[in-house]
Amino acid sequence: MKKFVKLTTTLALVALLGACQQNGESARKNASEIQKENTVQNANTKASMGEGKTQYPLTIKTWGSDGSELETVYTKSPEKVLAVYQGSIETLLALGLEDRIVAASGLDNAVPENQKAGFSKLNYLTEFAPSLEKAASLEPDMIFSWGSLFGEKTLGNAKDWVDKKVNIYVNSNTRRVKDGEKRISTLENEYTDILNIGKIFDVQSKAEAIVKDMQDTIKKVIDKTKDMKEKPSVLVLENEKDAFRNYGSNTLGGDMVTKLGGQLKNADVAKLGKEDLIAANPDVIFVVYMPYEGDDAEKVKQENLDKILKDESLASLNAIKNKRVVPIFLSEMYASATRTKDGIISFAKGLYPSIDLGMDK
């Protein structure tokens, strides 16, 4: 998704379409390459459906193009879903709904290994973000994506689709923010999205199991660290040209840290300079990185770490001296959907490296 984020990853994710227009596609792999990398050989096993108890018609509230609440009504489980962007595709695959996906697009990275069998069945589009005309030609009965997809230059107005009896569902942490409103992204929003998709498709038991696993992971960390007298102070930073993007209390990454017991520094500040970092002097610094298809993931990660580790002006920081500068993958902490558990584990291990948390991704 280089065309979305090479300017600055977070700004592009919040204003996805603008960044899309500003960057080229030269480093992006084409659809056939992504299809091949996400496919496993002889993957014919169909995930079993859960024993859902949805009563239709079902009313679900989501978000319109302007960020306002939008009511949708499902008279039955959708059969032809257009899924765009990583989390949308992976949520449906995690729930065993690959046979309901009429088309998918917008992957930044390969899906998890345990989802490749499902992905191998999908119609993966050449367009990273489908046009209104392309979407209409697929005749979907539902579109599942980010808020930024429903704009004038892409799919058009979300309510227009709903008025045409095509339901939409927007990842809650990506809804457009109204003028004067502050964006607040939370773990609870990610939980709600997964549970809502479970209801829509009548696979509640699967959705509930995924969310419970995430909640139980947090509880396990809290239980194992409850006797600590002082919890670590934290900054979650992303490198920008002249400053650092700070993931504070109103972001999903910040909410993860807080729920795990970490103490956010400068929790209400969006950007920090080097002087701010030195003044804050946190115990732990998480460095956000994001490789895309065609990137060397380890190289991208190390380059982002080195911007802090190799900056002599920051050498006095406790996090550097104590080797507690930790990488965190953007997709695990921004509109992370079913990767949310991975983000919880990554943050937990960085917060409490001396404690055996007994967990793996």
mmCIF file of C-alpha atoms in Angstrom:
data_model
loop_
_atom_site.group_PDB
_atom_site.id
_atom_site.type_symbol
_atom_site.label_atom_id
_atom_site.label_comp_id
_atom_site.label_asym_id
_atom_site.label_seq_id
_atom_site.Cartn_x
_atom_site.Cartn_y
_atom_site.Cartn_z
ATOM 1 C CA MET A 1 0.000 0.000 0.000
ATOM 2 C CA LYS A 2 2.924 2.281 -0.677
ATOM 3 C CA LYS A 3 0.813 4.683 -2.609
ATOM 4 C CA PHE A 4 -1.218 5.281 0.532
ATOM 5 C CA VAL A 5 1.491 5.927 3.029
ATOM 6 C CA LYS A 6 4.978 6.895 1.921
ATOM 7 C CA LEU A 7 4.291 10.545 2.857
ATOM 8 C CA THR A 8 3.566 9.572 6.474
ATOM 9 C CA THR A 9 1.957 6.313 7.356
ATOM 10 C CA THR A 10 -0.542 7.505 9.868
ATOM 11 C CA LEU A 11 -1.701 10.600 8.032
ATOM 12 C CA ALA A 12 -2.271 8.448 4.983
ATOM 13 C CA LEU A 13 -4.275 5.968 6.943
ATOM 14 C CA VAL A 14 -6.436 8.695 8.414
ATOM 15 C CA ALA A 15 -6.750 10.477 5.051
ATOM 16 C CA LEU A 16 -6.285 7.425 2.920
ATOM 17 C CA LEU A 17 -7.508 8.694 -0.384
ATOM 18 C CA GLY A 18 -5.424 11.862 -0.411
ATOM 19 C CA ALA A 19 -2.227 9.918 0.108
ATOM 20 C CA CYS A 20 -3.327 7.481 -2.537
ATOM 21 C CA GLN A 21 -3.298 10.250 -5.120
ATOM 22 C CA GLN A 22 0.083 11.610 -4.067
ATOM 23 C CA ASN A 23 2.187 8.481 -4.430
ATOM 24 C CA GLY A 24 2.979 6.127 -7.285
ATOM 25 C CA GLU A 25 2.473 2.396 -7.686
ATOM 26 C CA SER A 26 5.866 1.400 -9.025
ATOM 27 C CA ALA A 27 6.778 -0.717 -6.008
ATOM 28 C CA ARG A 28 3.402 -2.372 -5.590
ATOM 29 C CA LYS A 29 3.085 -5.954 -6.715
ATOM 30 C CA ASN A 30 0.297 -6.724 -9.135
ATOM 31 C CA ALA A 31 -2.810 -8.698 -8.279
ATOM 32 C CA SER A 32 -1.573 -11.983 -9.723
ATOM 33 C CA GLU A 33 1.578 -11.830 -7.589
ATOM 34 C CA ILE A 34 -0.427 -11.116 -4.448
ATOM 35 C CA GLN A 35 -2.836 -13.920 -5.333
ATOM 36 C CA LYS A 36 0.070 -16.346 -5.740
ATOM 37 C CA GLU A 37 1.757 -15.369 -2.479
ATOM 38 C CA ASN A 38 -1.453 -15.745 -0.514
ATOM 39 C CA THR A 39 -2.323 -19.158 -1.915
ATOM 40 C CA VAL A 40 -1.258 -22.511 -0.496
ATOM 41 C CA GLN A 41 -1.047 -25.623 -2.623
ATOM 42 C CA ASN A 42 -3.898 -28.136 -2.468
ATOM 43 C CA ALA A 43 -5.895 -25.879 -0.161
ATOM 44 C CA ASN A 44 -9.350 -27.349 -0.510
ATOM 45 C CA THR A 45 -10.512 -27.408 3.081
ATOM 46 C CA LYS A 46 -13.598 -25.331 3.684
ATOM 47 C CA ALA A 47 -13.905 -23.707 7.105
ATOM 48 C CA SER A 48 -17.009 -24.909 8.892
ATOM 49 C CA MET A 49 -19.694 -22.360 9.602
ATOM 50 C CA GLY A 50 -20.645 -21.510 13.138
ATOM 51 C CA GLU A 51 -23.994 -22.295 14.680
ATOM 52 C CA GLY A 52 -25.341 -18.748 14.500
ATOM 53 C CA LYS A 53 -28.763 -17.717 15.774
ATOM 54 C CA THR A 54 -29.317 -14.443 13.949
ATOM 55 C CA GLN A 55 -32.910 -13.395 13.589
ATOM 56 C CA TYR A 56 -33.540 -11.536 10.342
ATOM 57 C CA PRO A 57 -34.335 -8.792 9.586
ATOM 58 C CA LEU A 58 -31.270 -7.594 11.506
ATOM 59 C CA THR A 59 -30.529 -3.900 12.054
ATOM 60 C CA ILE A 60 -26.863 -2.905 12.304
ATOM 61 C CA LYS A 61 -25.539 0.612 12.758
ATOM 62 C CA THR A 62 -22.400 1.636 10.904
ATOM 63 C CA TRP A 63 -20.990 4.918 9.507
ATOM 64 C CA GLY A 64 -21.818 7.039 6.504
ATOM 65 C CA SER A 65 -19.459 8.933 4.236
ATOM 66 C CA ASP A 66 -19.630 12.021 6.444
ATOM 67 C CA GLY A 67 -19.004 10.098 9.666
ATOM 68 C CA SER A 68 -22.648 10.141 10.720
ATOM 69 C CA GLU A 69 -24.304 7.020 12.045
ATOM 70 C CA LEU A 70 -25.927 4.979 9.285
ATOM 71 C CA GLU A 71 -28.564 2.310 9.870
ATOM 72 C CA THR A 72 -28.530 -0.824 7.724
ATOM 73 C CA VAL A 73 -31.028 -3.675 7.635
ATOM 74 C CA TYR A 74 -30.152 -7.247 6.635
ATOM 75 C CA THR A 75 -33.029 -9.460 5.539
ATOM 76 C CA LYS A 76 -30.646 -12.420 5.205
ATOM 77 C CA SER A 77 -26.973 -13.282 5.404
ATOM 78 C CA PRO A 78 -25.077 -11.526 2.553
ATOM 79 C CA GLU A 79 -23.983 -13.724 -0.330
ATOM 80 C CA LYS A 80 -21.893 -11.382 -2.526
ATOM 81 C CA VAL A 81 -19.546 -9.240 -0.439
ATOM 82 C CA LEU A 82 -16.969 -6.829 -1.823
ATOM 83 C CA ALA A 83 -14.157 -6.726 0.758
ATOM 84 C CA VAL A 84 -11.545 -3.984 0.467
ATOM 85 C CA TYR A 85 -8.449 -3.514 2.646
ATOM 86 C CA GLN A 86 -6.557 -5.933 4.817
ATOM 87 C CA GLY A 87 -8.740 -6.071 7.898
ATOM 88 C CA SER A 88 -11.983 -6.485 5.973
ATOM 89 C CA ILE A 89 -10.655 -9.426 3.979
ATOM 90 C CA GLU A 90 -9.024 -11.085 6.982
ATOM 91 C CA THR A 91 -12.081 -10.729 9.205
ATOM 92 C CA LEU A 92 -14.238 -12.545 6.673
ATOM 93 C CA LEU A 93 -11.611 -15.244 6.169
ATOM 94 C CA ALA A 94 -11.206 -15.722 9.914
ATOM 95 C CA LEU A 95 -14.944 -16.347 10.135
ATOM 96 C CA GLY A 96 -14.858 -18.908 7.324
ATOM 97 C CA LEU A 97 -16.788 -16.705 4.906
ATOM 98 C CA GLU A 98 -14.585 -16.918 1.825
ATOM 99 C CA ASP A 99 -17.463 -18.341 -0.225
ATOM 100 C CA ARG A 100 -19.437 -15.144 0.417
ATOM 101 C CA ILE A 101 -16.766 -12.837 -1.054
ATOM 102 C CA VAL A 102 -17.573 -11.854 -4.640
ATOM 103 C CA ALA A 103 -14.289 -9.911 -4.901
ATOM 104 C CA ALA A 104 -11.472 -8.587 -2.723
ATOM 105 C CA SER A 105 -8.748 -5.987 -3.085
ATOM 106 C CA GLY A 106 -6.400 -3.771 -1.121
ATOM 107 C CA LEU A 107 -3.916 -6.121 0.548
ATOM 108 C CA ASP A 108 -0.717 -4.552 1.860
ATOM 109 C CA ASN A 109 0.705 -7.858 3.061
ATOM 110 C CA ALA A 110 0.084 -11.574 2.702
ATOM 111 C CA VAL A 111 -2.774 -12.873 4.800
ATOM 112 C CA PRO A 112 -1.852 -15.086 7.788
ATOM 113 C CA GLU A 113 -0.799 -18.632 6.986
ATOM 114 C CA ASN A 114 -3.999 -20.124 8.366
ATOM 115 C CA GLN A 115 -6.082 -17.961 6.001
ATOM 116 C CA LYS A 116 -4.284 -18.761 2.766
ATOM 117 C CA ALA A 117 -6.525 -21.704 1.932
ATOM 118 C CA GLY A 118 -9.542 -19.426 2.079
ATOM 119 C CA PHE A 119 -7.792 -16.653 0.179
ATOM 120 C CA SER A 120 -6.913 -19.040 -2.649
ATOM 121 C CA LYS A 121 -10.633 -19.142 -3.561
ATOM 122 C CA LEU A 122 -11.060 -15.388 -3.900
ATOM 123 C CA ASN A 123 -11.424 -13.159 -6.938
ATOM 124 C CA TYR A 124 -8.611 -10.697 -6.141
ATOM 125 C CA LEU A 125 -8.965 -7.511 -8.189
ATOM 126 C CA THR A 126 -6.243 -5.662 -10.054
ATOM 127 C CA GLU A 127 -7.468 -2.347 -8.607
ATOM 128 C CA PHE A 128 -6.155 -1.639 -5.120
ATOM 129 C CA ALA A 129 -9.293 0.418 -4.431
ATOM 130 C CA PRO A 130 -12.112 -0.408 -6.859
ATOM 131 C CA SER A 131 -13.926 2.349 -8.699
ATOM 132 C CA LEU A 132 -17.629 2.944 -8.373
ATOM 133 C CA GLU A 133 -18.146 1.436 -11.816
ATOM 134 C CA LYS A 134 -16.130 -1.677 -10.998
ATOM 135 C CA ALA A 135 -17.927 -2.183 -7.711
ATOM 136 C CA ALA A 136 -21.328 -1.803 -9.354
ATOM 137 C CA SER A 137 -20.416 -4.350 -12.040
ATOM 138 C CA LEU A 138 -19.823 -6.962 -9.318
ATOM 139 C CA GLU A 139 -23.417 -6.553 -8.108
ATOM 140 C CA PRO A 140 -22.538 -6.982 -4.422
ATOM 141 C CA ASP A 141 -25.148 -7.168 -1.706
ATOM 142 C CA MET A 142 -22.648 -5.802 0.851
ATOM 143 C CA ILE A 143 -19.426 -3.773 0.837
ATOM 144 C CA PHE A 144 -17.053 -4.098 3.802
ATOM 145 C CA SER A 145 -14.192 -1.588 3.991
ATOM 146 C CA TRP A 146 -12.753 1.551 5.563
ATOM 147 C CA GLY A 147 -14.552 4.874 5.819
ATOM 148 C CA SER A 148 -12.184 6.498 3.342
ATOM 149 C CA LEU A 149 -13.382 4.191 0.563
ATOM 150 C CA PHE A 150 -16.792 5.841 0.464
ATOM 151 C CA GLY A 151 -15.814 9.127 -1.148
ATOM 152 C CA GLU A 152 -16.476 11.072 -4.304
ATOM 153 C CA LYS A 153 -13.432 9.688 -6.136
ATOM 154 C CA THR A 154 -13.987 6.051 -5.181
ATOM 155 C CA LEU A 155 -17.280 4.398 -4.293
ATOM 156 C CA GLY A 156 -19.336 7.504 -3.799
ATOM 157 C CA ASN A 157 -21.712 8.122 -0.945
ATOM 158 C CA ALA A 158 -22.276 5.235 1.479
ATOM 159 C CA LYS A 159 -25.942 6.039 1.953
ATOM 160 C CA ASP A 160 -26.508 5.875 -1.798
ATOM 161 C CA TRP A 161 -25.484 2.214 -1.699
ATOM 162 C CA VAL A 162 -27.771 1.503 1.224
ATOM 163 C CA ASP A 163 -30.648 3.254 -0.557
ATOM 164 C CA LYS A 164 -30.018 0.856 -3.466
ATOM 165 C CA LYS A 165 -30.334 -2.119 -1.082
ATOM 166 C CA VAL A 166 -26.582 -2.756 -0.934
ATOM 167 C CA ASN A 167 -25.503 -2.726 2.700
ATOM 168 C CA ILE A 168 -22.140 -1.349 3.731
ATOM 169 C CA TYR A 169 -20.067 -1.871 6.842
ATOM 170 C CA VAL A 170 -17.252 0.479 7.820
ATOM 171 C CA ASN A 171 -14.480 -0.415 10.236
ATOM 172 C CA SER A 172 -15.410 1.775 13.199
ATOM 173 C CA ASN A 173 -11.883 3.016 13.822
ATOM 174 C CA THR A 174 -11.681 4.353 10.252
ATOM 175 C CA ARG A 175 -14.910 6.315 10.088
ATOM 176 C CA ARG A 176 -14.613 9.847 8.821
ATOM 177 C CA VAL A 177 -14.374 12.481 11.535
ATOM 178 C CA LYS A 178 -16.819 15.346 11.392
ATOM 179 C CA ASP A 179 -15.592 18.936 11.522
ATOM 180 C CA GLY A 180 -14.446 19.800 15.034
ATOM 181 C CA GLU A 181 -14.653 16.214 16.223
ATOM 182 C CA LYS A 182 -11.677 14.344 17.686
ATOM 183 C CA ARG A 183 -11.011 10.858 16.372
ATOM 184 C CA ILE A 184 -11.018 8.269 19.162
ATOM 185 C CA SER A 185 -10.011 4.722 18.219
ATOM 186 C CA THR A 186 -10.451 1.916 20.718
ATOM 187 C CA LEU A 187 -10.122 -1.808 21.240
ATOM 188 C CA GLU A 188 -13.836 -1.903 21.931
ATOM 189 C CA ASN A 189 -14.508 -0.677 18.394
ATOM 190 C CA GLU A 190 -12.484 -3.557 16.947
ATOM 191 C CA TYR A 191 -14.367 -6.027 19.135
ATOM 192 C CA THR A 192 -17.708 -4.548 18.087
ATOM 193 C CA ASP A 193 -16.873 -4.790 14.383
ATOM 194 C CA ILE A 194 -15.966 -8.478 14.607
ATOM 195 C CA LEU A 195 -19.088 -9.243 16.643
ATOM 196 C CA ASN A 196 -21.295 -7.302 14.220
ATOM 197 C CA ILE A 197 -19.913 -9.203 11.231
ATOM 198 C CA GLY A 198 -20.594 -12.405 13.144
ATOM 199 C CA LYS A 199 -24.225 -11.361 13.615
ATOM 200 C CA ILE A 200 -24.648 -10.240 10.014
ATOM 201 C CA PHE A 201 -23.449 -13.594 8.675
ATOM 202 C CA ASP A 202 -25.020 -15.739 11.394
ATOM 203 C CA VAL A 203 -21.654 -16.966 12.725
ATOM 204 C CA GLN A 204 -21.776 -15.405 16.177
ATOM 205 C CA SER A 205 -19.995 -18.242 17.953
ATOM 206 C CA LYS A 206 -16.887 -17.817 15.788
ATOM 207 C CA ALA A 207 -16.861 -14.062 16.202
ATOM 208 C CA GLU A 208 -17.345 -14.314 19.952
ATOM 209 C CA ALA A 209 -14.469 -16.794 20.218
ATOM 210 C CA ILE A 210 -12.113 -14.424 18.370
ATOM 211 C CA VAL A 211 -13.022 -11.487 20.591
ATOM 212 C CA LYS A 212 -12.878 -13.544 23.784
ATOM 213 C CA ASP A 213 -9.384 -14.709 22.850
ATOM 214 C CA MET A 214 -8.274 -11.076 22.566
ATOM 215 C CA GLN A 215 -9.894 -10.127 25.869
ATOM 216 C CA ASP A 216 -8.466 -13.178 27.621
ATOM 217 C CA THR A 217 -4.992 -12.274 26.349
ATOM 218 C CA ILE A 218 -5.231 -8.853 27.972
ATOM 219 C CA LYS A 219 -6.557 -10.368 31.193
ATOM 220 C CA LYS A 220 -3.663 -12.822 31.270
ATOM 221 C CA VAL A 221 -1.147 -9.993 31.003
ATOM 222 C CA ILE A 222 -2.880 -7.964 33.708
ATOM 223 C CA ASP A 223 -2.975 -10.980 36.038
ATOM 224 C CA LYS A 224 0.713 -11.728 35.517
ATOM 225 C CA THR A 225 1.763 -8.125 36.122
ATOM 226 C CA LYS A 226 -0.639 -7.177 38.925
ATOM 227 C CA ASP A 227 2.090 -7.245 41.590
ATOM 228 C CA MET A 228 4.368 -4.810 39.758
ATOM 229 C CA LYS A 229 4.694 -1.652 41.842
ATOM 230 C CA GLU A 230 5.358 0.562 38.851
ATOM 231 C CA LYS A 231 4.237 -0.031 35.292
ATOM 232 C CA PRO A 232 6.498 1.203 32.467
ATOM 233 C CA SER A 233 6.064 4.640 30.916
ATOM 234 C CA VAL A 234 5.609 4.492 27.154
ATOM 235 C CA LEU A 235 5.711 6.379 23.890
ATOM 236 C CA VAL A 236 4.425 4.882 20.637
ATOM 237 C CA LEU A 237 6.086 6.773 17.805
ATOM 238 C CA GLU A 238 6.171 6.864 14.049
ATOM 239 C CA ASN A 239 8.960 8.577 12.167
ATOM 240 C CA GLU A 240 8.022 11.637 10.169
ATOM 241 C CA LYS A 241 10.236 14.047 8.290
ATOM 242 C CA ASP A 242 10.835 16.595 11.035
ATOM 243 C CA ALA A 243 9.089 15.072 14.023
ATOM 244 C CA PHE A 244 7.478 11.944 15.415
ATOM 245 C CA ARG A 245 3.840 11.018 15.129
ATOM 246 C CA ASN A 246 2.716 10.194 18.659
ATOM 247 C CA TYR A 247 0.064 7.507 19.183
ATOM 248 C CA GLY A 248 -1.641 8.829 22.284
ATOM 249 C CA SER A 249 -4.703 8.001 24.323
ATOM 250 C CA ASN A 250 -7.152 8.599 21.451
ATOM 251 C CA THR A 251 -5.525 5.974 19.174
ATOM 252 C CA LEU A 252 -5.944 2.224 19.020
ATOM 253 C CA GLY A 253 -2.241 1.677 19.753
ATOM 254 C CA GLY A 254 -2.450 3.961 22.762
ATOM 255 C CA ASP A 255 -5.569 2.191 23.989
ATOM 256 C CA MET A 256 -3.808 -1.172 23.741
ATOM 257 C CA VAL A 257 -0.898 0.099 25.825
ATOM 258 C CA THR A 258 -3.228 1.557 28.443
ATOM 259 C CA LYS A 259 -5.355 -1.600 28.673
ATOM 260 C CA LEU A 260 -2.151 -3.583 29.267
ATOM 261 C CA GLY A 261 -1.132 -1.311 32.140
ATOM 262 C CA GLY A 262 1.419 0.874 30.355
ATOM 263 C CA GLN A 263 1.556 4.568 31.242
ATOM 264 C CA LEU A 264 1.395 6.750 28.140
ATOM 265 C CA LYS A 265 3.623 9.819 28.121
ATOM 266 C CA ASN A 266 2.364 12.954 26.331
ATOM 267 C CA ALA A 267 -0.926 11.105 25.917
ATOM 268 C CA ASP A 268 -2.780 14.046 24.370
ATOM 269 C CA VAL A 269 -0.077 15.298 21.996
ATOM 270 C CA ALA A 270 -0.168 14.360 18.308
ATOM 271 C CA LYS A 271 3.425 15.248 17.377
ATOM 272 C CA LEU A 272 6.686 15.271 19.309
ATOM 273 C CA GLY A 273 10.089 16.726 18.539
ATOM 274 C CA LYS A 274 13.396 15.337 19.761
ATOM 275 C CA GLU A 275 13.392 17.741 22.692
ATOM 276 C CA ASP A 276 9.991 16.391 23.716
ATOM 277 C CA LEU A 277 11.309 12.826 23.636
ATOM 278 C CA ILE A 278 14.260 13.754 25.815
ATOM 279 C CA ALA A 279 11.998 15.541 28.297
ATOM 280 C CA ALA A 280 9.545 12.610 28.424
ATOM 281 C CA ASN A 281 12.323 10.002 28.704
ATOM 282 C CA PRO A 282 9.970 6.981 28.697
ATOM 283 C CA ASP A 283 10.933 3.514 29.868
ATOM 284 C CA VAL A 284 9.829 2.004 26.543
ATOM 285 C CA ILE A 285 9.586 3.389 23.023
ATOM 286 C CA PHE A 286 7.566 1.471 20.461
ATOM 287 C CA VAL A 287 8.544 2.355 16.905
ATOM 288 C CA VAL A 288 5.820 1.944 14.286
ATOM 289 C CA TYR A 289 6.843 0.460 10.948
ATOM 290 C CA MET A 290 4.971 -0.776 7.883
ATOM 291 C CA PRO A 291 6.440 -2.822 5.031
ATOM 292 C CA TYR A 292 4.348 -3.290 1.907
ATOM 293 C CA GLU A 293 4.264 -5.870 -0.850
ATOM 294 C CA GLY A 294 7.655 -5.690 -2.543
ATOM 295 C CA ASP A 295 9.459 -4.308 0.528
ATOM 296 C CA ASP A 296 12.135 -6.062 2.540
ATOM 297 C CA ALA A 297 10.257 -6.188 5.839
ATOM 298 C CA GLU A 298 13.348 -6.529 8.033
ATOM 299 C CA LYS A 299 15.031 -3.627 6.278
ATOM 300 C CA VAL A 300 11.994 -1.367 6.734
ATOM 301 C CA LYS A 301 11.794 -2.296 10.399
ATOM 302 C CA GLN A 302 15.478 -1.664 11.064
ATOM 303 C CA GLU A 303 15.508 1.630 9.175
ATOM 304 C CA ASN A 304 12.725 2.925 11.394
ATOM 305 C CA LEU A 305 14.397 1.697 14.576
ATOM 306 C CA ASP A 306 17.723 3.228 13.560
ATOM 307 C CA LYS A 307 16.215 6.692 13.281
ATOM 308 C CA ILE A 308 16.026 6.600 17.058
ATOM 309 C CA LEU A 309 18.772 4.155 17.976
ATOM 310 C CA LYS A 310 21.457 5.856 15.873
ATOM 311 C CA ASP A 311 20.531 9.448 16.639
ATOM 312 C CA GLU A 312 23.284 10.706 18.946
ATOM 313 C CA SER A 313 21.055 13.467 20.293
ATOM 314 C CA LEU A 314 18.763 10.793 21.762
ATOM 315 C CA ALA A 315 21.489 8.630 23.290
ATOM 316 C CA SER A 316 20.604 9.718 26.837
ATOM 317 C CA LEU A 317 17.134 8.176 26.665
ATOM 318 C CA ASN A 318 16.549 5.369 29.152
ATOM 319 C CA ALA A 319 14.772 3.314 26.509
ATOM 320 C CA ILE A 320 17.903 3.350 24.359
ATOM 321 C CA LYS A 321 20.338 2.692 27.196
ATOM 322 C CA ASN A 322 18.207 -0.184 28.480
ATOM 323 C CA LYS A 323 17.554 -1.615 25.016
ATOM 324 C CA ARG A 324 13.833 -1.072 25.205
ATOM 325 C CA VAL A 325 13.190 0.437 21.794
ATOM 326 C CA VAL A 326 10.722 -2.027 20.300
ATOM 327 C CA PRO A 327 9.265 -2.345 16.781
ATOM 328 C CA ILE A 328 5.479 -2.526 16.356
ATOM 329 C CA PHE A 329 3.819 -3.420 13.056
ATOM 330 C CA LEU A 330 1.268 -0.809 11.985
ATOM 331 C CA SER A 331 -1.313 -3.370 10.875
ATOM 332 C CA GLU A 332 -1.348 -4.779 14.408
ATOM 333 C CA MET A 333 -2.335 -1.471 15.997
ATOM 334 C CA TYR A 334 -4.273 0.573 13.431
ATOM 335 C CA ALA A 335 -7.714 -0.684 12.313
ATOM 336 C CA SER A 336 -6.211 -4.060 13.126
ATOM 337 C CA ALA A 337 -9.359 -6.231 12.962
ATOM 338 C CA THR A 338 -8.379 -9.873 13.531
ATOM 339 C CA ARG A 339 -4.698 -8.890 13.862
ATOM 340 C CA THR A 340 -5.603 -7.121 17.102
ATOM 341 C CA LYS A 341 -4.448 -10.075 19.192
ATOM 342 C CA ASP A 342 -1.021 -9.877 17.514
ATOM 343 C CA GLY A 343 -0.812 -6.216 18.493
ATOM 344 C CA ILE A 344 -1.776 -6.976 22.083
ATOM 345 C CA ILE A 345 0.959 -9.610 22.299
ATOM 346 C CA SER A 346 3.585 -7.367 20.668
ATOM 347 C CA PHE A 347 2.856 -4.546 23.088
ATOM 348 C CA ALA A 348 2.743 -6.919 26.075
ATOM 349 C CA LYS A 349 6.137 -8.421 25.305
ATOM 350 C CA GLY A 350 7.670 -4.983 24.845
ATOM 351 C CA LEU A 351 6.157 -3.706 28.080
ATOM 352 C CA TYR A 352 7.119 -6.688 30.213
ATOM 353 C CA PRO A 353 10.182 -8.430 28.685
ATOM 354 C CA SER A 354 11.310 -9.872 32.019
ATOM 355 C CA ILE A 355 7.988 -11.612 32.673
ATOM 356 C CA ASP A 356 7.142 -14.969 31.112
ATOM 357 C CA LEU A 357 3.758 -14.183 29.639
ATOM 358 C CA GLY A 358 3.528 -17.602 28.016
ATOM 359 C CA MET A 359 2.048 -16.354 24.762
ATOM 360 C CA ASP A 360 2.817 -16.463 21.087
ATOM 361 C CA LYS A 361 1.135 -14.958 18.035
#
